[in-house]
Structures are given as structure tokens and as C-alpha cells.
Amino acid sequence: MMDFTNLDLSFLDPVLLGRLAFTHKAPTKPPLPPGRNSLGLSEKRDAILYVPEGIDPATPTPLLVLFHGAGGGAGIMLPNYEPHADARKFLILAPQSIYPTWDLVIAGNGPDRERLDTALTIVADHFTLDPAHLAFAGWSDGCSYALSIGLTNGRIVSHIIAMSGGFLAVTAPEGEPKIFISHGRHDEQLPVEVAGRGKAEQLKQADYDVTYVEHDGPHKIRADVVEQAVGFFLD
């Protein structure tokens, strides 16, 4: 793992490091209906929970948390994943950044981390979540966010799906989440040599279990890579 043993971080608030307070628990409220459900965190930039048909709220169910790219919104990536959720019966939580991109990209952990904590707790109020299958996934800036906050919260995050991201900001990693990284050889925004191959090698050197997929494409989401990522998460 990444070695920060020489750093004394005890004086820092765990929140500033990006640590989530969320813990798994038994549901206390009725399940939400199938389809897209707004969680009521904000009038304009709310989080969405997608619930497939046939989810038993008492049975441990996988959850995939999906972080959008810069300038995007909670629902923009859902069409790429909803058919897989319907077929393989997992929940999708799509948070939404307060600003055009995630707080960690702009200035550090702040309100987006707080709202993510709240959203996870709301989902757990309605459904029993599978601790062995809770993934943070994202594309572009959302990829960087998923990778950074996922490694920071490996206590609860079992899998990380990082597609076409640029950076990694982790001060105090925990746990051993499995990592899926994908990147296009013709990415015109983030060179594959550094952002793809370099990041995968960095994490392998830190002893993480890394699956790296390189495709012959630009800076876009690919259906075939999404399918591979879902298989990585569930198989």
C-alpha cells in the first residue's frame, strides 16, 4: 500500500483528509420504488438513486456510486449503466457536485464529501447494501474523484472503477480496494502514458490489485469498457 507511516496525521480532522463517516446498517425505512429517485439533497443539483425492478430491500445488494465528469450532472452517465443494473440487479447512486466539478478538484475535500456521506446514509436507510460490493466509479474529473476518495475510504469501498482520469490526491489511504483503470490511447485531454499507464503502474507498485484496460479511443465513455467494468465489479 501507499506508505505514509512517517507522517503524523493525528492532528488533522479526518474530514479534511476525505474520510467518510458512513457505516453499513440495517434499513429503517421502506424501499424506494424502481426507477430514478431524487434524494432531496438539493433543489437544483440533487443526487439520484437508480433502483432496478426486483430488488429485495432485505437482501444484501451491490451499490455502484457513479461520479460525473466536469460540467456534467448526476444523470448524465446513468444511461451507460442502467441496462447493466437492470440485468444484474445492483443499485446506482449518482451524486452531483455542487459546483461544475468536484470540490477535491477545485480546492480540497468539502461539501461534496459531506453530501456523499448523507446520500450513502439515505440509500442504506432504504436498502440492505452488500459490503463486499460497494464501488466508487467515475469518468474524467469524476474518475479522479472516485479514485482519490475511494482509496481514502477503503474501509467501505470494495472496488474502484477509474475511467479516463487525470490525477490522484490521497493523503491517508486505507483498506485494499480492487481497482479497474481504463484509458484511451488517443485521449486528447489526458495523455495515456501518464494518466493511464503511469497511474496503473503507480498503484501496482503500491501493491494494489489493479486491472488495466487500454482502448483505441479518445476521451469518451465506451460501452464495451463499461461492460468490462461491471464484470470486474460483480464477477
XYZ file of N, CA and C in Angstrom:
705
model
N 0.829 -1.192 0.000
C 0.000 0.000 0.000
C 0.873 1.255 0.000
N 0.255 2.393 -0.242
C 0.998 3.647 -0.179
C 1.486 3.868 1.248
N 2.735 4.227 1.390
C 3.365 4.301 2.700
C 3.413 5.739 3.205
N 2.579 6.008 4.224
C 2.596 7.320 4.863
C 2.948 7.157 6.341
N 3.677 6.079 6.671
C 3.957 5.773 8.068
C 4.839 6.819 8.731
N 5.571 7.577 7.952
C 6.448 8.593 8.526
C 5.747 9.923 8.771
N 4.462 9.995 8.382
C 3.720 11.233 8.561
C 2.782 11.111 9.756
N 2.801 12.101 10.622
C 1.877 12.148 11.746
C 0.661 12.977 11.329
N -0.446 12.276 11.063
C -1.662 12.949 10.607
C -2.716 13.027 11.710
N -2.326 12.683 12.941
C -3.295 12.612 14.030
C -3.905 13.962 14.366
N -3.207 15.040 14.027
C -3.704 16.381 14.350
C -4.741 16.864 13.344
N -4.926 16.153 12.240
C -5.854 16.577 11.199
C -7.237 15.975 11.421
N -8.246 16.773 11.144
C -9.622 16.275 11.149
C -9.769 15.263 10.014
N -10.241 14.036 10.282
C -10.402 13.035 9.218
C -11.235 13.532 8.048
N -12.173 14.447 8.323
C -12.996 15.018 7.262
C -12.134 15.744 6.235
N -11.121 16.450 6.704
C -10.237 17.184 5.794
C -9.418 16.244 4.925
N -9.210 15.032 5.395
C -8.490 14.028 4.619
C -9.397 13.335 3.605
N -10.703 13.604 3.699
C -11.657 12.969 2.797
C -12.327 11.738 3.368
N -12.187 11.507 4.657
C -12.753 10.325 5.286
C -14.272 10.457 5.407
N -14.985 9.394 5.039
C -16.434 9.345 5.176
C -16.812 8.720 6.514
N -17.926 9.164 7.076
C -18.411 8.619 8.340
C -19.355 7.442 8.121
N -19.767 7.205 6.890
C -20.759 6.173 6.577
C -20.353 4.798 7.099
N -21.334 4.083 7.651
C -21.165 2.688 8.045
C -22.404 1.912 7.601
N -22.216 0.638 7.316
C -23.341 -0.200 6.916
C -24.275 -0.435 8.098
N -25.577 -0.542 7.787
C -26.579 -0.725 8.827
C -27.815 -1.368 8.204
N -28.715 -1.820 9.052
C -29.972 -2.381 8.567
C -30.915 -1.250 8.175
N -31.713 -1.434 7.101
C -32.657 -0.384 6.695
C -33.693 -0.100 7.771
N -34.098 1.145 7.844
C -35.121 1.551 8.812
C -36.354 2.141 8.145
N -36.313 2.246 6.790
C -37.407 2.850 6.051
C -37.813 1.948 4.887
N -39.011 2.138 4.349
C -39.449 1.313 3.209
C -38.537 1.523 1.998
N -38.438 0.524 1.116
C -37.604 0.676 -0.084
C -38.147 1.756 -1.008
N -37.265 2.380 -1.760
C -37.683 3.342 -2.774
C -38.132 2.582 -4.026
N -39.020 3.175 -4.822
C -39.582 2.461 -5.977
C -38.568 2.298 -7.105
N -38.828 1.352 -8.007
C -37.952 1.191 -9.174
C -37.891 2.461 -10.015
N -36.736 2.667 -10.664
C -36.530 3.846 -11.487
C -35.598 4.834 -10.807
N -35.588 6.062 -11.314
C -34.724 7.112 -10.770
C -35.424 7.835 -9.620
N -34.748 7.910 -8.483
C -35.286 8.579 -7.302
C -34.370 9.732 -6.893
N -34.913 10.945 -6.808
C -34.156 12.068 -6.269
C -34.089 11.936 -4.749
N -32.932 12.263 -4.176
C -32.747 12.038 -2.740
C -33.026 13.262 -1.887
N -33.324 14.400 -2.490
C -33.727 15.574 -1.721
C -32.588 16.319 -1.062
N -31.375 16.220 -1.610
C -30.238 16.936 -1.037
C -30.164 18.380 -1.509
N -30.756 18.653 -2.662
C -30.686 19.988 -3.241
C -31.795 20.140 -4.276
N -32.314 21.362 -4.423
C -33.365 21.595 -5.411
C -32.839 21.538 -6.839
N -31.598 21.981 -7.045
C -31.080 22.094 -8.405
C -30.058 21.015 -8.761
N -29.217 20.590 -7.819
C -28.160 19.620 -8.116
C -28.255 18.465 -7.125
N -29.322 17.715 -7.280
C -29.621 16.627 -6.352
C -28.905 15.347 -6.771
N -28.768 14.431 -5.821
C -28.283 13.083 -6.111
C -29.441 12.217 -6.568
N -29.135 11.206 -7.376
C -30.145 10.293 -7.909
C -29.788 8.868 -7.502
N -30.788 8.110 -7.081
C -30.617 6.674 -6.851
C -31.438 5.920 -7.877
N -30.769 5.086 -8.674
C -31.470 4.244 -9.641
C -31.702 2.869 -9.029
N -32.982 2.447 -9.020
C -33.383 1.169 -8.437
C -33.956 0.282 -9.533
N -33.339 -0.842 -9.854
C -33.916 -1.766 -10.832
C -35.161 -2.457 -10.274
N -35.947 -3.031 -11.149
C -37.071 -3.868 -10.724
C -36.531 -5.105 -10.007
N -37.281 -5.542 -8.989
C -36.987 -6.826 -8.357
C -35.932 -6.799 -7.273
N -35.600 -5.620 -6.739
C -34.627 -5.556 -5.644
C -35.326 -5.855 -4.323
N -34.816 -6.845 -3.594
C -35.324 -7.170 -2.265
C -34.581 -6.317 -1.249
N -35.266 -5.412 -0.546
C -34.572 -4.496 0.365
C -33.889 -5.206 1.531
N -34.282 -6.448 1.803
C -33.687 -7.186 2.923
C -32.484 -8.017 2.500
N -32.258 -8.164 1.203
C -31.141 -8.962 0.696
C -29.964 -8.040 0.377
N -28.758 -8.379 0.828
C -27.596 -7.522 0.515
C -27.452 -7.301 -0.993
N -27.432 -6.041 -1.386
C -27.430 -5.664 -2.800
C -26.199 -4.825 -3.118
N -25.512 -5.102 -4.231
C -24.371 -4.268 -4.622
C -24.801 -2.828 -4.907
N -23.906 -1.906 -4.616
C -24.132 -0.484 -4.898
C -22.948 0.065 -5.679
N -23.238 0.717 -6.794
C -22.220 1.412 -7.576
C -22.471 2.909 -7.479
N -21.491 3.652 -6.975
C -21.595 5.103 -6.837
C -20.880 5.731 -8.037
N -21.599 6.550 -8.782
C -21.155 6.990 -10.100
C -20.917 8.500 -10.116
N -19.657 8.911 -10.319
C -19.277 10.326 -10.288
C -19.101 10.864 -11.712
N -19.824 11.934 -12.030
C -19.801 12.517 -13.368
C -18.518 13.294 -13.635
N -18.275 13.625 -14.906
C -17.131 14.432 -15.293
C -17.402 15.916 -15.119
N -16.398 16.740 -15.349
C -16.532 18.194 -15.203
C -17.620 18.728 -16.120
N -18.469 19.596 -15.567
C -19.559 20.179 -16.330
C -20.768 19.290 -16.463
N -20.699 18.082 -15.925
C -21.808 17.125 -16.043
C -22.765 17.219 -14.878
N -23.681 16.269 -14.833
C -24.677 16.212 -13.778
C -24.941 14.784 -13.376
N -25.778 14.601 -12.364
C -25.996 13.281 -11.779
C -26.496 12.261 -12.789
N -27.354 12.688 -13.717
C -27.970 11.724 -14.619
C -27.226 11.468 -15.906
N -26.124 12.174 -16.141
C -25.513 12.129 -17.471
C -24.901 10.772 -17.811
N -24.403 10.048 -16.817
C -23.782 8.758 -17.073
C -24.700 7.577 -16.811
N -25.870 7.839 -16.240
C -26.772 6.736 -15.892
C -27.158 5.867 -17.084
N -27.447 6.430 -18.273
C -27.825 5.556 -19.391
C -26.769 4.515 -19.756
N -25.502 4.787 -19.443
C -24.440 3.833 -19.723
C -24.485 2.628 -18.785
N -25.075 2.819 -17.604
C -25.021 1.781 -16.577
C -26.381 1.172 -16.236
N -27.470 1.883 -16.485
C -28.790 1.377 -16.096
C -29.130 0.022 -16.705
N -28.842 -0.245 -17.978
C -29.154 -1.575 -18.517
C -28.413 -2.694 -17.780
N -27.193 -2.421 -17.364
C -26.435 -3.419 -16.603
C -27.042 -3.611 -15.214
N -27.493 -2.507 -14.594
C -28.135 -2.613 -13.290
C -29.427 -3.416 -13.381
N -30.180 -3.203 -14.453
C -31.418 -3.969 -14.653
C -31.126 -5.460 -14.814
N -30.091 -5.766 -15.577
C -29.773 -7.163 -15.879
C -29.135 -7.877 -14.693
N -28.314 -7.148 -13.931
C -27.530 -7.805 -12.884
C -27.937 -7.399 -11.471
N -28.972 -6.564 -11.376
C -29.616 -6.242 -10.105
C -28.669 -5.594 -9.095
N -28.184 -4.407 -9.442
C -27.451 -3.610 -8.474
C -27.992 -2.187 -8.488
N -27.808 -1.483 -7.383
C -28.241 -0.103 -7.238
C -27.168 0.840 -7.790
N -27.606 1.989 -8.300
C -26.670 3.021 -8.745
C -26.997 4.323 -8.018
N -26.015 4.846 -7.296
C -26.127 6.163 -6.685
C -25.306 7.139 -7.527
N -25.963 8.167 -8.048
C -25.286 9.173 -8.859
C -25.308 10.507 -8.115
N -24.238 10.823 -7.363
C -24.166 12.133 -6.706
C -23.946 13.238 -7.743
N -24.052 14.462 -7.292
C -23.828 15.602 -8.176
C -22.992 16.642 -7.436
N -21.939 17.103 -8.066
C -21.093 18.113 -7.433
C -21.868 19.424 -7.277
N -21.549 20.159 -6.233
C -22.214 21.444 -6.012
C -21.805 22.453 -7.083
N -20.533 22.434 -7.429
C -20.006 23.318 -8.475
C -19.842 22.515 -9.759
N -19.386 23.118 -10.861
C -19.288 22.386 -12.119
C -18.429 21.128 -12.059
N -17.484 21.069 -11.113
C -16.742 19.835 -10.904
C -16.588 19.602 -9.404
N -15.915 18.520 -9.029
C -15.885 18.076 -7.639
C -14.976 18.947 -6.787
N -15.354 19.102 -5.512
C -14.617 20.001 -4.621
C -13.135 19.646 -4.529
N -12.820 18.353 -4.542
C -11.427 17.927 -4.431
C -10.592 18.431 -5.605
N -11.213 18.532 -6.769
C -10.517 19.027 -7.959
C -10.241 20.518 -7.834
N -11.155 21.240 -7.173
C -11.045 22.697 -7.077
C -10.140 23.128 -5.931
N -10.429 22.616 -4.732
C -9.713 23.154 -3.570
C -9.507 22.163 -2.436
N -10.087 20.985 -2.503
C -9.947 20.027 -1.409
C -11.294 19.513 -0.937
N -11.254 18.535 -0.037
C -12.483 17.916 0.458
C -13.365 18.929 1.178
N -14.650 18.939 0.811
C -15.565 19.905 1.389
C -17.002 19.457 1.279
N -17.881 20.292 0.713
C -19.320 19.995 0.709
C -19.700 18.762 -0.108
N -18.941 18.430 -1.158
C -19.287 17.235 -1.933
C -19.066 15.968 -1.117
N -18.007 15.948 -0.321
C -17.775 14.806 0.568
C -18.901 14.686 1.586
N -19.333 15.824 2.127
C -20.410 15.831 3.123
C -21.712 15.313 2.523
N -22.031 15.771 1.313
C -23.283 15.327 0.681
C -23.209 13.859 0.267
N -22.019 13.383 -0.104
C -21.857 11.963 -0.417
C -22.142 11.112 0.814
N -21.627 11.528 1.949
C -21.894 10.825 3.204
C -23.400 10.738 3.468
N -24.084 11.859 3.278
C -25.535 11.898 3.506
C -26.266 10.996 2.524
N -25.862 11.041 1.260
C -26.525 10.227 0.241
C -26.358 8.735 0.519
N -25.160 8.320 0.901
C -24.930 6.908 1.226
C -25.808 6.466 2.397
N -25.942 7.336 3.393
C -26.769 7.009 4.549
C -28.231 6.879 4.153
N -28.706 7.747 3.266
C -30.095 7.659 2.794
C -30.329 6.345 2.061
N -29.405 5.946 1.203
C -29.554 4.675 0.489
C -29.630 3.517 1.478
N -28.753 3.524 2.487
C -28.733 2.457 3.481
C -29.969 2.468 4.374
N -30.661 3.606 4.449
C -31.928 3.666 5.186
C -33.016 2.838 4.511
N -32.885 2.661 3.181
C -33.943 2.019 2.409
C -33.597 0.622 1.895
N -32.293 0.310 1.798
C -31.874 -0.971 1.235
C -30.713 -1.549 2.042
N -30.650 -2.881 2.083
C -29.505 -3.564 2.674
C -28.392 -3.618 1.637
N -27.250 -3.032 1.945
C -26.141 -2.964 0.993
C -25.142 -4.090 1.256
N -24.534 -4.563 0.190
C -23.546 -5.632 0.263
C -22.166 -5.018 0.513
N -21.584 -5.205 1.691
C -20.274 -4.583 1.979
C -19.163 -5.058 1.056
N -19.318 -6.245 0.470
C -18.283 -6.782 -0.417
C -18.391 -6.231 -1.834
N -19.465 -5.480 -2.103
C -19.674 -4.935 -3.450
C -20.215 -3.507 -3.368
N -19.348 -2.607 -2.939
C -19.675 -1.182 -2.938
C -18.565 -0.485 -3.724
N -18.894 -0.022 -4.920
C -17.895 0.531 -5.831
C -18.043 2.033 -5.967
N -16.902 2.724 -6.067
C -16.850 4.124 -6.484
C -16.349 4.131 -7.922
N -17.129 4.720 -8.821
C -16.788 4.732 -10.242
C -16.911 6.147 -10.775
N -16.071 6.489 -11.762
C -16.175 7.817 -12.337
C -15.415 7.935 -13.635
N -15.738 9.000 -14.355
C -15.106 9.285 -15.641
C -14.517 10.694 -15.618
N -13.314 10.864 -16.175
C -12.631 12.150 -16.276
C -12.430 12.755 -14.880
N -12.914 13.960 -14.582
C -12.784 14.512 -13.232
C -13.455 13.604 -12.209
N -14.558 12.984 -12.597
C -15.234 12.037 -11.706
C -14.388 10.806 -11.429
N -13.569 10.426 -12.400
C -12.624 9.330 -12.217
C -11.588 9.703 -11.163
N -11.022 10.889 -11.293
C -10.025 11.350 -10.321
C -10.631 11.400 -8.920
N -11.890 11.835 -8.844
C -12.566 11.919 -7.546
C -12.826 10.527 -6.978
N -13.344 9.624 -7.818
C -13.638 8.260 -7.367
C -12.381 7.561 -6.882
N -11.285 7.727 -7.632
C -10.030 7.082 -7.267
C -9.475 7.655 -5.962
N -9.509 8.965 -5.827
C -8.944 9.610 -4.638
C -9.756 9.315 -3.388
N -11.062 9.532 -3.446
C -11.874 9.330 -2.237
C -12.119 7.846 -1.986
N -12.031 7.034 -3.059
C -12.166 5.593 -2.881
C -10.998 4.998 -2.126
N -9.771 5.396 -2.484
C -8.587 4.908 -1.777
C -8.536 5.443 -0.351
N -9.087 6.622 -0.132
C -9.126 7.210 1.202
C -10.122 6.489 2.094
N -11.102 5.808 1.484
C -12.172 5.147 2.246
C -12.278 3.666 1.910
N -11.119 3.011 1.808
C -11.118 1.580 1.530
C -11.751 0.733 2.615
N -12.050 1.324 3.741
C -12.793 0.620 4.786
C -14.167 0.214 4.298
N -14.780 1.050 3.450
C -16.135 0.747 2.966
C -16.173 0.491 1.465
N -15.184 0.985 0.718
C -15.181 0.858 -0.741
C -14.439 -0.427 -1.128
N -15.139 -1.348 -1.773
C -14.525 -2.626 -2.147
C -13.881 -2.575 -3.522
N -14.447 -1.771 -4.440
C -13.970 -1.684 -5.812
C -13.939 -0.218 -6.264
N -12.965 0.116 -7.105
C -12.877 1.435 -7.711
C -12.796 1.267 -9.221
N -13.639 2.008 -9.936
C -13.645 1.986 -11.402
C -13.247 3.378 -11.878
N -12.055 3.478 -12.459
C -11.465 4.775 -12.804
C -11.278 4.864 -14.315
N -12.112 5.665 -14.976
C -12.093 5.767 -16.428
C -11.618 7.149 -16.880
N -10.504 7.176 -17.583
C -10.001 8.396 -18.227
C -9.791 9.540 -17.254
N -9.177 9.244 -16.109
C -8.922 10.274 -15.113
C -7.541 10.873 -15.245
N -7.301 11.947 -14.473
C -6.048 12.649 -14.620
C -5.143 12.630 -13.418
N -5.708 12.660 -12.194
C -4.839 12.799 -11.031
C -5.321 11.928 -9.882
N -4.467 11.825 -8.879
C -4.747 11.045 -7.679
C -4.307 11.873 -6.488
N -5.248 12.199 -5.570
C -4.935 13.004 -4.395
C -5.340 12.237 -3.145
N -4.382 11.528 -2.565
C -4.643 10.700 -1.383
C -3.565 10.976 -0.348
N -3.985 11.402 0.828
C -3.050 11.654 1.918
C -2.976 10.485 2.879
N -4.126 9.845 3.146
C -4.182 8.778 4.137
C -5.048 7.628 3.596
N -4.486 6.762 2.750
C -5.269 5.641 2.223
C -5.578 4.628 3.308
N -6.640 3.871 3.082
C -6.978 2.786 3.998
C -7.593 1.639 3.208
N -7.442 0.431 3.724
C -8.040 -0.733 3.086
C -7.320 -1.131 1.811
N -7.907 -2.112 1.117
C -7.309 -2.659 -0.094
C -8.367 -2.833 -1.198
N -9.007 -1.749 -1.619
C -9.999 -1.890 -2.693
C -9.349 -2.364 -3.990
N -10.088 -3.154 -4.754
C -9.628 -3.558 -6.077
C -9.878 -2.413 -7.057
N -8.975 -2.247 -8.018
C -9.021 -1.066 -8.879
C -9.060 -1.463 -10.348
N -9.998 -0.866 -11.082
C -10.114 -1.013 -12.533
C -9.802 0.340 -13.159
N -8.788 0.399 -13.992
C -8.414 1.647 -14.677
C -8.535 1.438 -16.177
N -9.186 2.366 -16.866
C -9.248 2.320 -18.329
C -8.847 3.678 -18.890
N -8.221 3.642 -20.074
C -7.789 4.891 -20.702
C -7.636 4.672 -22.202
N -7.932 5.731 -22.960
C -7.821 5.664 -24.406
C -6.449 6.055 -24.905
N -5.958 5.305 -25.878
C -4.645 5.619 -26.448
C -4.649 6.945 -27.197
N -5.850 7.404 -27.601
C -5.959 8.658 -28.352
C -6.671 9.734 -27.524
N -6.561 9.636 -26.199
C -7.143 10.657 -25.323
C -6.457 11.995 -25.600
N -7.251 12.958 -26.073
C -6.702 14.254 -26.471
C -6.565 15.214 -25.297
N -7.087 14.851 -24.121
C -7.013 15.732 -22.961
C -6.001 15.257 -21.918
N -5.946 13.942 -21.718
C -5.083 13.374 -20.688
C -4.241 12.267 -21.317
N -2.952 12.495 -21.551
C -2.114 11.524 -22.248
C -2.092 10.166 -21.550
N -2.257 9.130 -22.335
C -2.349 7.781 -21.795
C -1.066 7.368 -21.087
N 0.077 7.861 -21.543
C 1.357 7.455 -20.963
C 1.433 7.786 -19.470
N 0.867 8.933 -19.092
C 0.921 9.374 -17.702
C -0.369 9.043 -16.959
N -1.500 9.464 -17.530
C -2.774 9.345 -16.831
C -3.298 7.912 -16.800
N -2.960 7.109 -17.808
C -3.421 5.732 -17.843
C -2.361 4.766 -17.360
N -1.348 4.538 -18.203
C -0.296 3.571 -17.874
C 0.454 3.969 -16.613
N 0.779 5.247 -16.510
C 1.531 5.710 -15.345
C 0.780 5.520 -14.050
N -0.523 5.856 -14.063
C -1.319 5.711 -12.846
C -1.491 4.249 -12.464
N -1.715 3.379 -13.449
C -1.855 1.954 -13.162
C -0.572 1.391 -12.560
N 0.561 1.783 -13.125
C 1.839 1.278 -12.618
C 2.110 1.795 -11.208
N 1.776 3.063 -10.954
C 1.961 3.641 -9.622
C 1.193 2.839 -8.575
N -0.045 2.478 -8.895
C -0.881 1.754 -7.937
C -0.446 0.295 -7.796
N 0.023 -0.301 -8.875
C 0.563 -1.660 -8.774
C 1.796 -1.682 -7.880
N 2.654 -0.667 -8.036
C 3.848 -0.582 -7.210
C 3.491 -0.411 -5.730
N 2.303 0.143 -5.458
C 1.832 0.299 -4.080
C 1.081 -0.939 -3.591
N 1.147 -2.019 -4.388
C 0.581 -3.333 -4.014
C -0.939 -3.396 -4.059
N -1.563 -2.513 -4.831
C -2.997 -2.665 -5.055
C -3.243 -3.682 -6.165
N -4.404 -4.322 -6.102
C -4.854 -5.249 -7.141
C -5.466 -4.413 -8.265
N -4.729 -4.248 -9.374
C -5.122 -3.333 -10.449
C -5.407 -4.104 -11.733
N -6.557 -3.825 -12.321
C -6.886 -4.279 -13.667
C -6.805 -3.075 -14.596
N -5.943 -3.139 -15.597
C -5.766 -2.002 -16.501
C -6.242 -2.367 -17.896
N -7.147 -1.537 -18.446
C -7.698 -1.741 -19.780
C -7.390 -0.513 -20.624
N -6.678 -0.718 -21.707
C -6.358 0.372 -22.626
C -7.108 0.145 -23.931
N -7.798 1.180 -24.408
C -8.602 1.021 -25.615
C -8.154 2.008 -26.695
N -8.558 1.737 -27.909
C -8.146 2.540 -29.058
C -9.166 3.644 -29.295
N -9.269 4.574 -28.331
C -10.284 5.612 -28.439
C -9.837 6.924 -27.830
N -10.671 7.979 -27.968
C -10.385 9.299 -27.395
C -10.930 9.415 -25.979
N -11.125 10.642 -25.527
C -11.594 10.932 -24.168
C -13.120 10.821 -24.127
N -13.599 9.593 -24.228
C -15.045 9.340 -24.216
C -15.342 8.031 -23.482
N -16.585 7.920 -23.002
C -17.034 6.679 -22.376
C -17.357 5.665 -23.462
N -16.894 4.443 -23.300
C -17.126 3.383 -24.277
C -18.000 2.300 -23.659
N -18.998 1.841 -24.415
C -19.924 0.831 -23.922
C -19.210 -0.469 -23.589
N -18.235 -0.863 -24.409
C -17.544 -2.126 -24.152
C -16.712 -2.068 -22.879
N -16.152 -0.899 -22.581
C -15.364 -0.750 -21.360
C -16.276 -0.728 -20.137
N -17.440 -0.089 -20.251
C -18.419 -0.110 -19.159
C -18.811 -1.549 -18.839
N -19.035 -2.349 -19.866
C -19.397 -3.752 -19.651
C -18.283 -4.504 -18.921
N -17.039 -4.260 -19.322
C -15.903 -4.882 -18.639
C -15.832 -4.430 -17.176
N -16.090 -3.146 -16.939
C -16.007 -2.608 -15.589
C -17.077 -3.214 -14.692
N -18.281 -3.385 -15.211
C -19.353 -4.004 -14.425
C -18.993 -5.450 -14.090
N -18.418 -6.154 -15.053
C -17.970 -7.522 -14.787
C -16.891 -7.561 -13.718
N -15.956 -6.616 -13.779
C -14.921 -6.502 -12.755
C -15.545 -6.322 -11.373
N -16.574 -5.509 -11.294
C -17.245 -5.206 -10.032
C -18.005 -6.399 -9.472
N -18.666 -7.152 -10.303
C -19.608 -8.160 -9.824
C -19.132 -9.605 -9.950
N -18.213 -9.886 -10.873
C -17.819 -11.285 -11.109
C -16.713 -11.729 -10.159
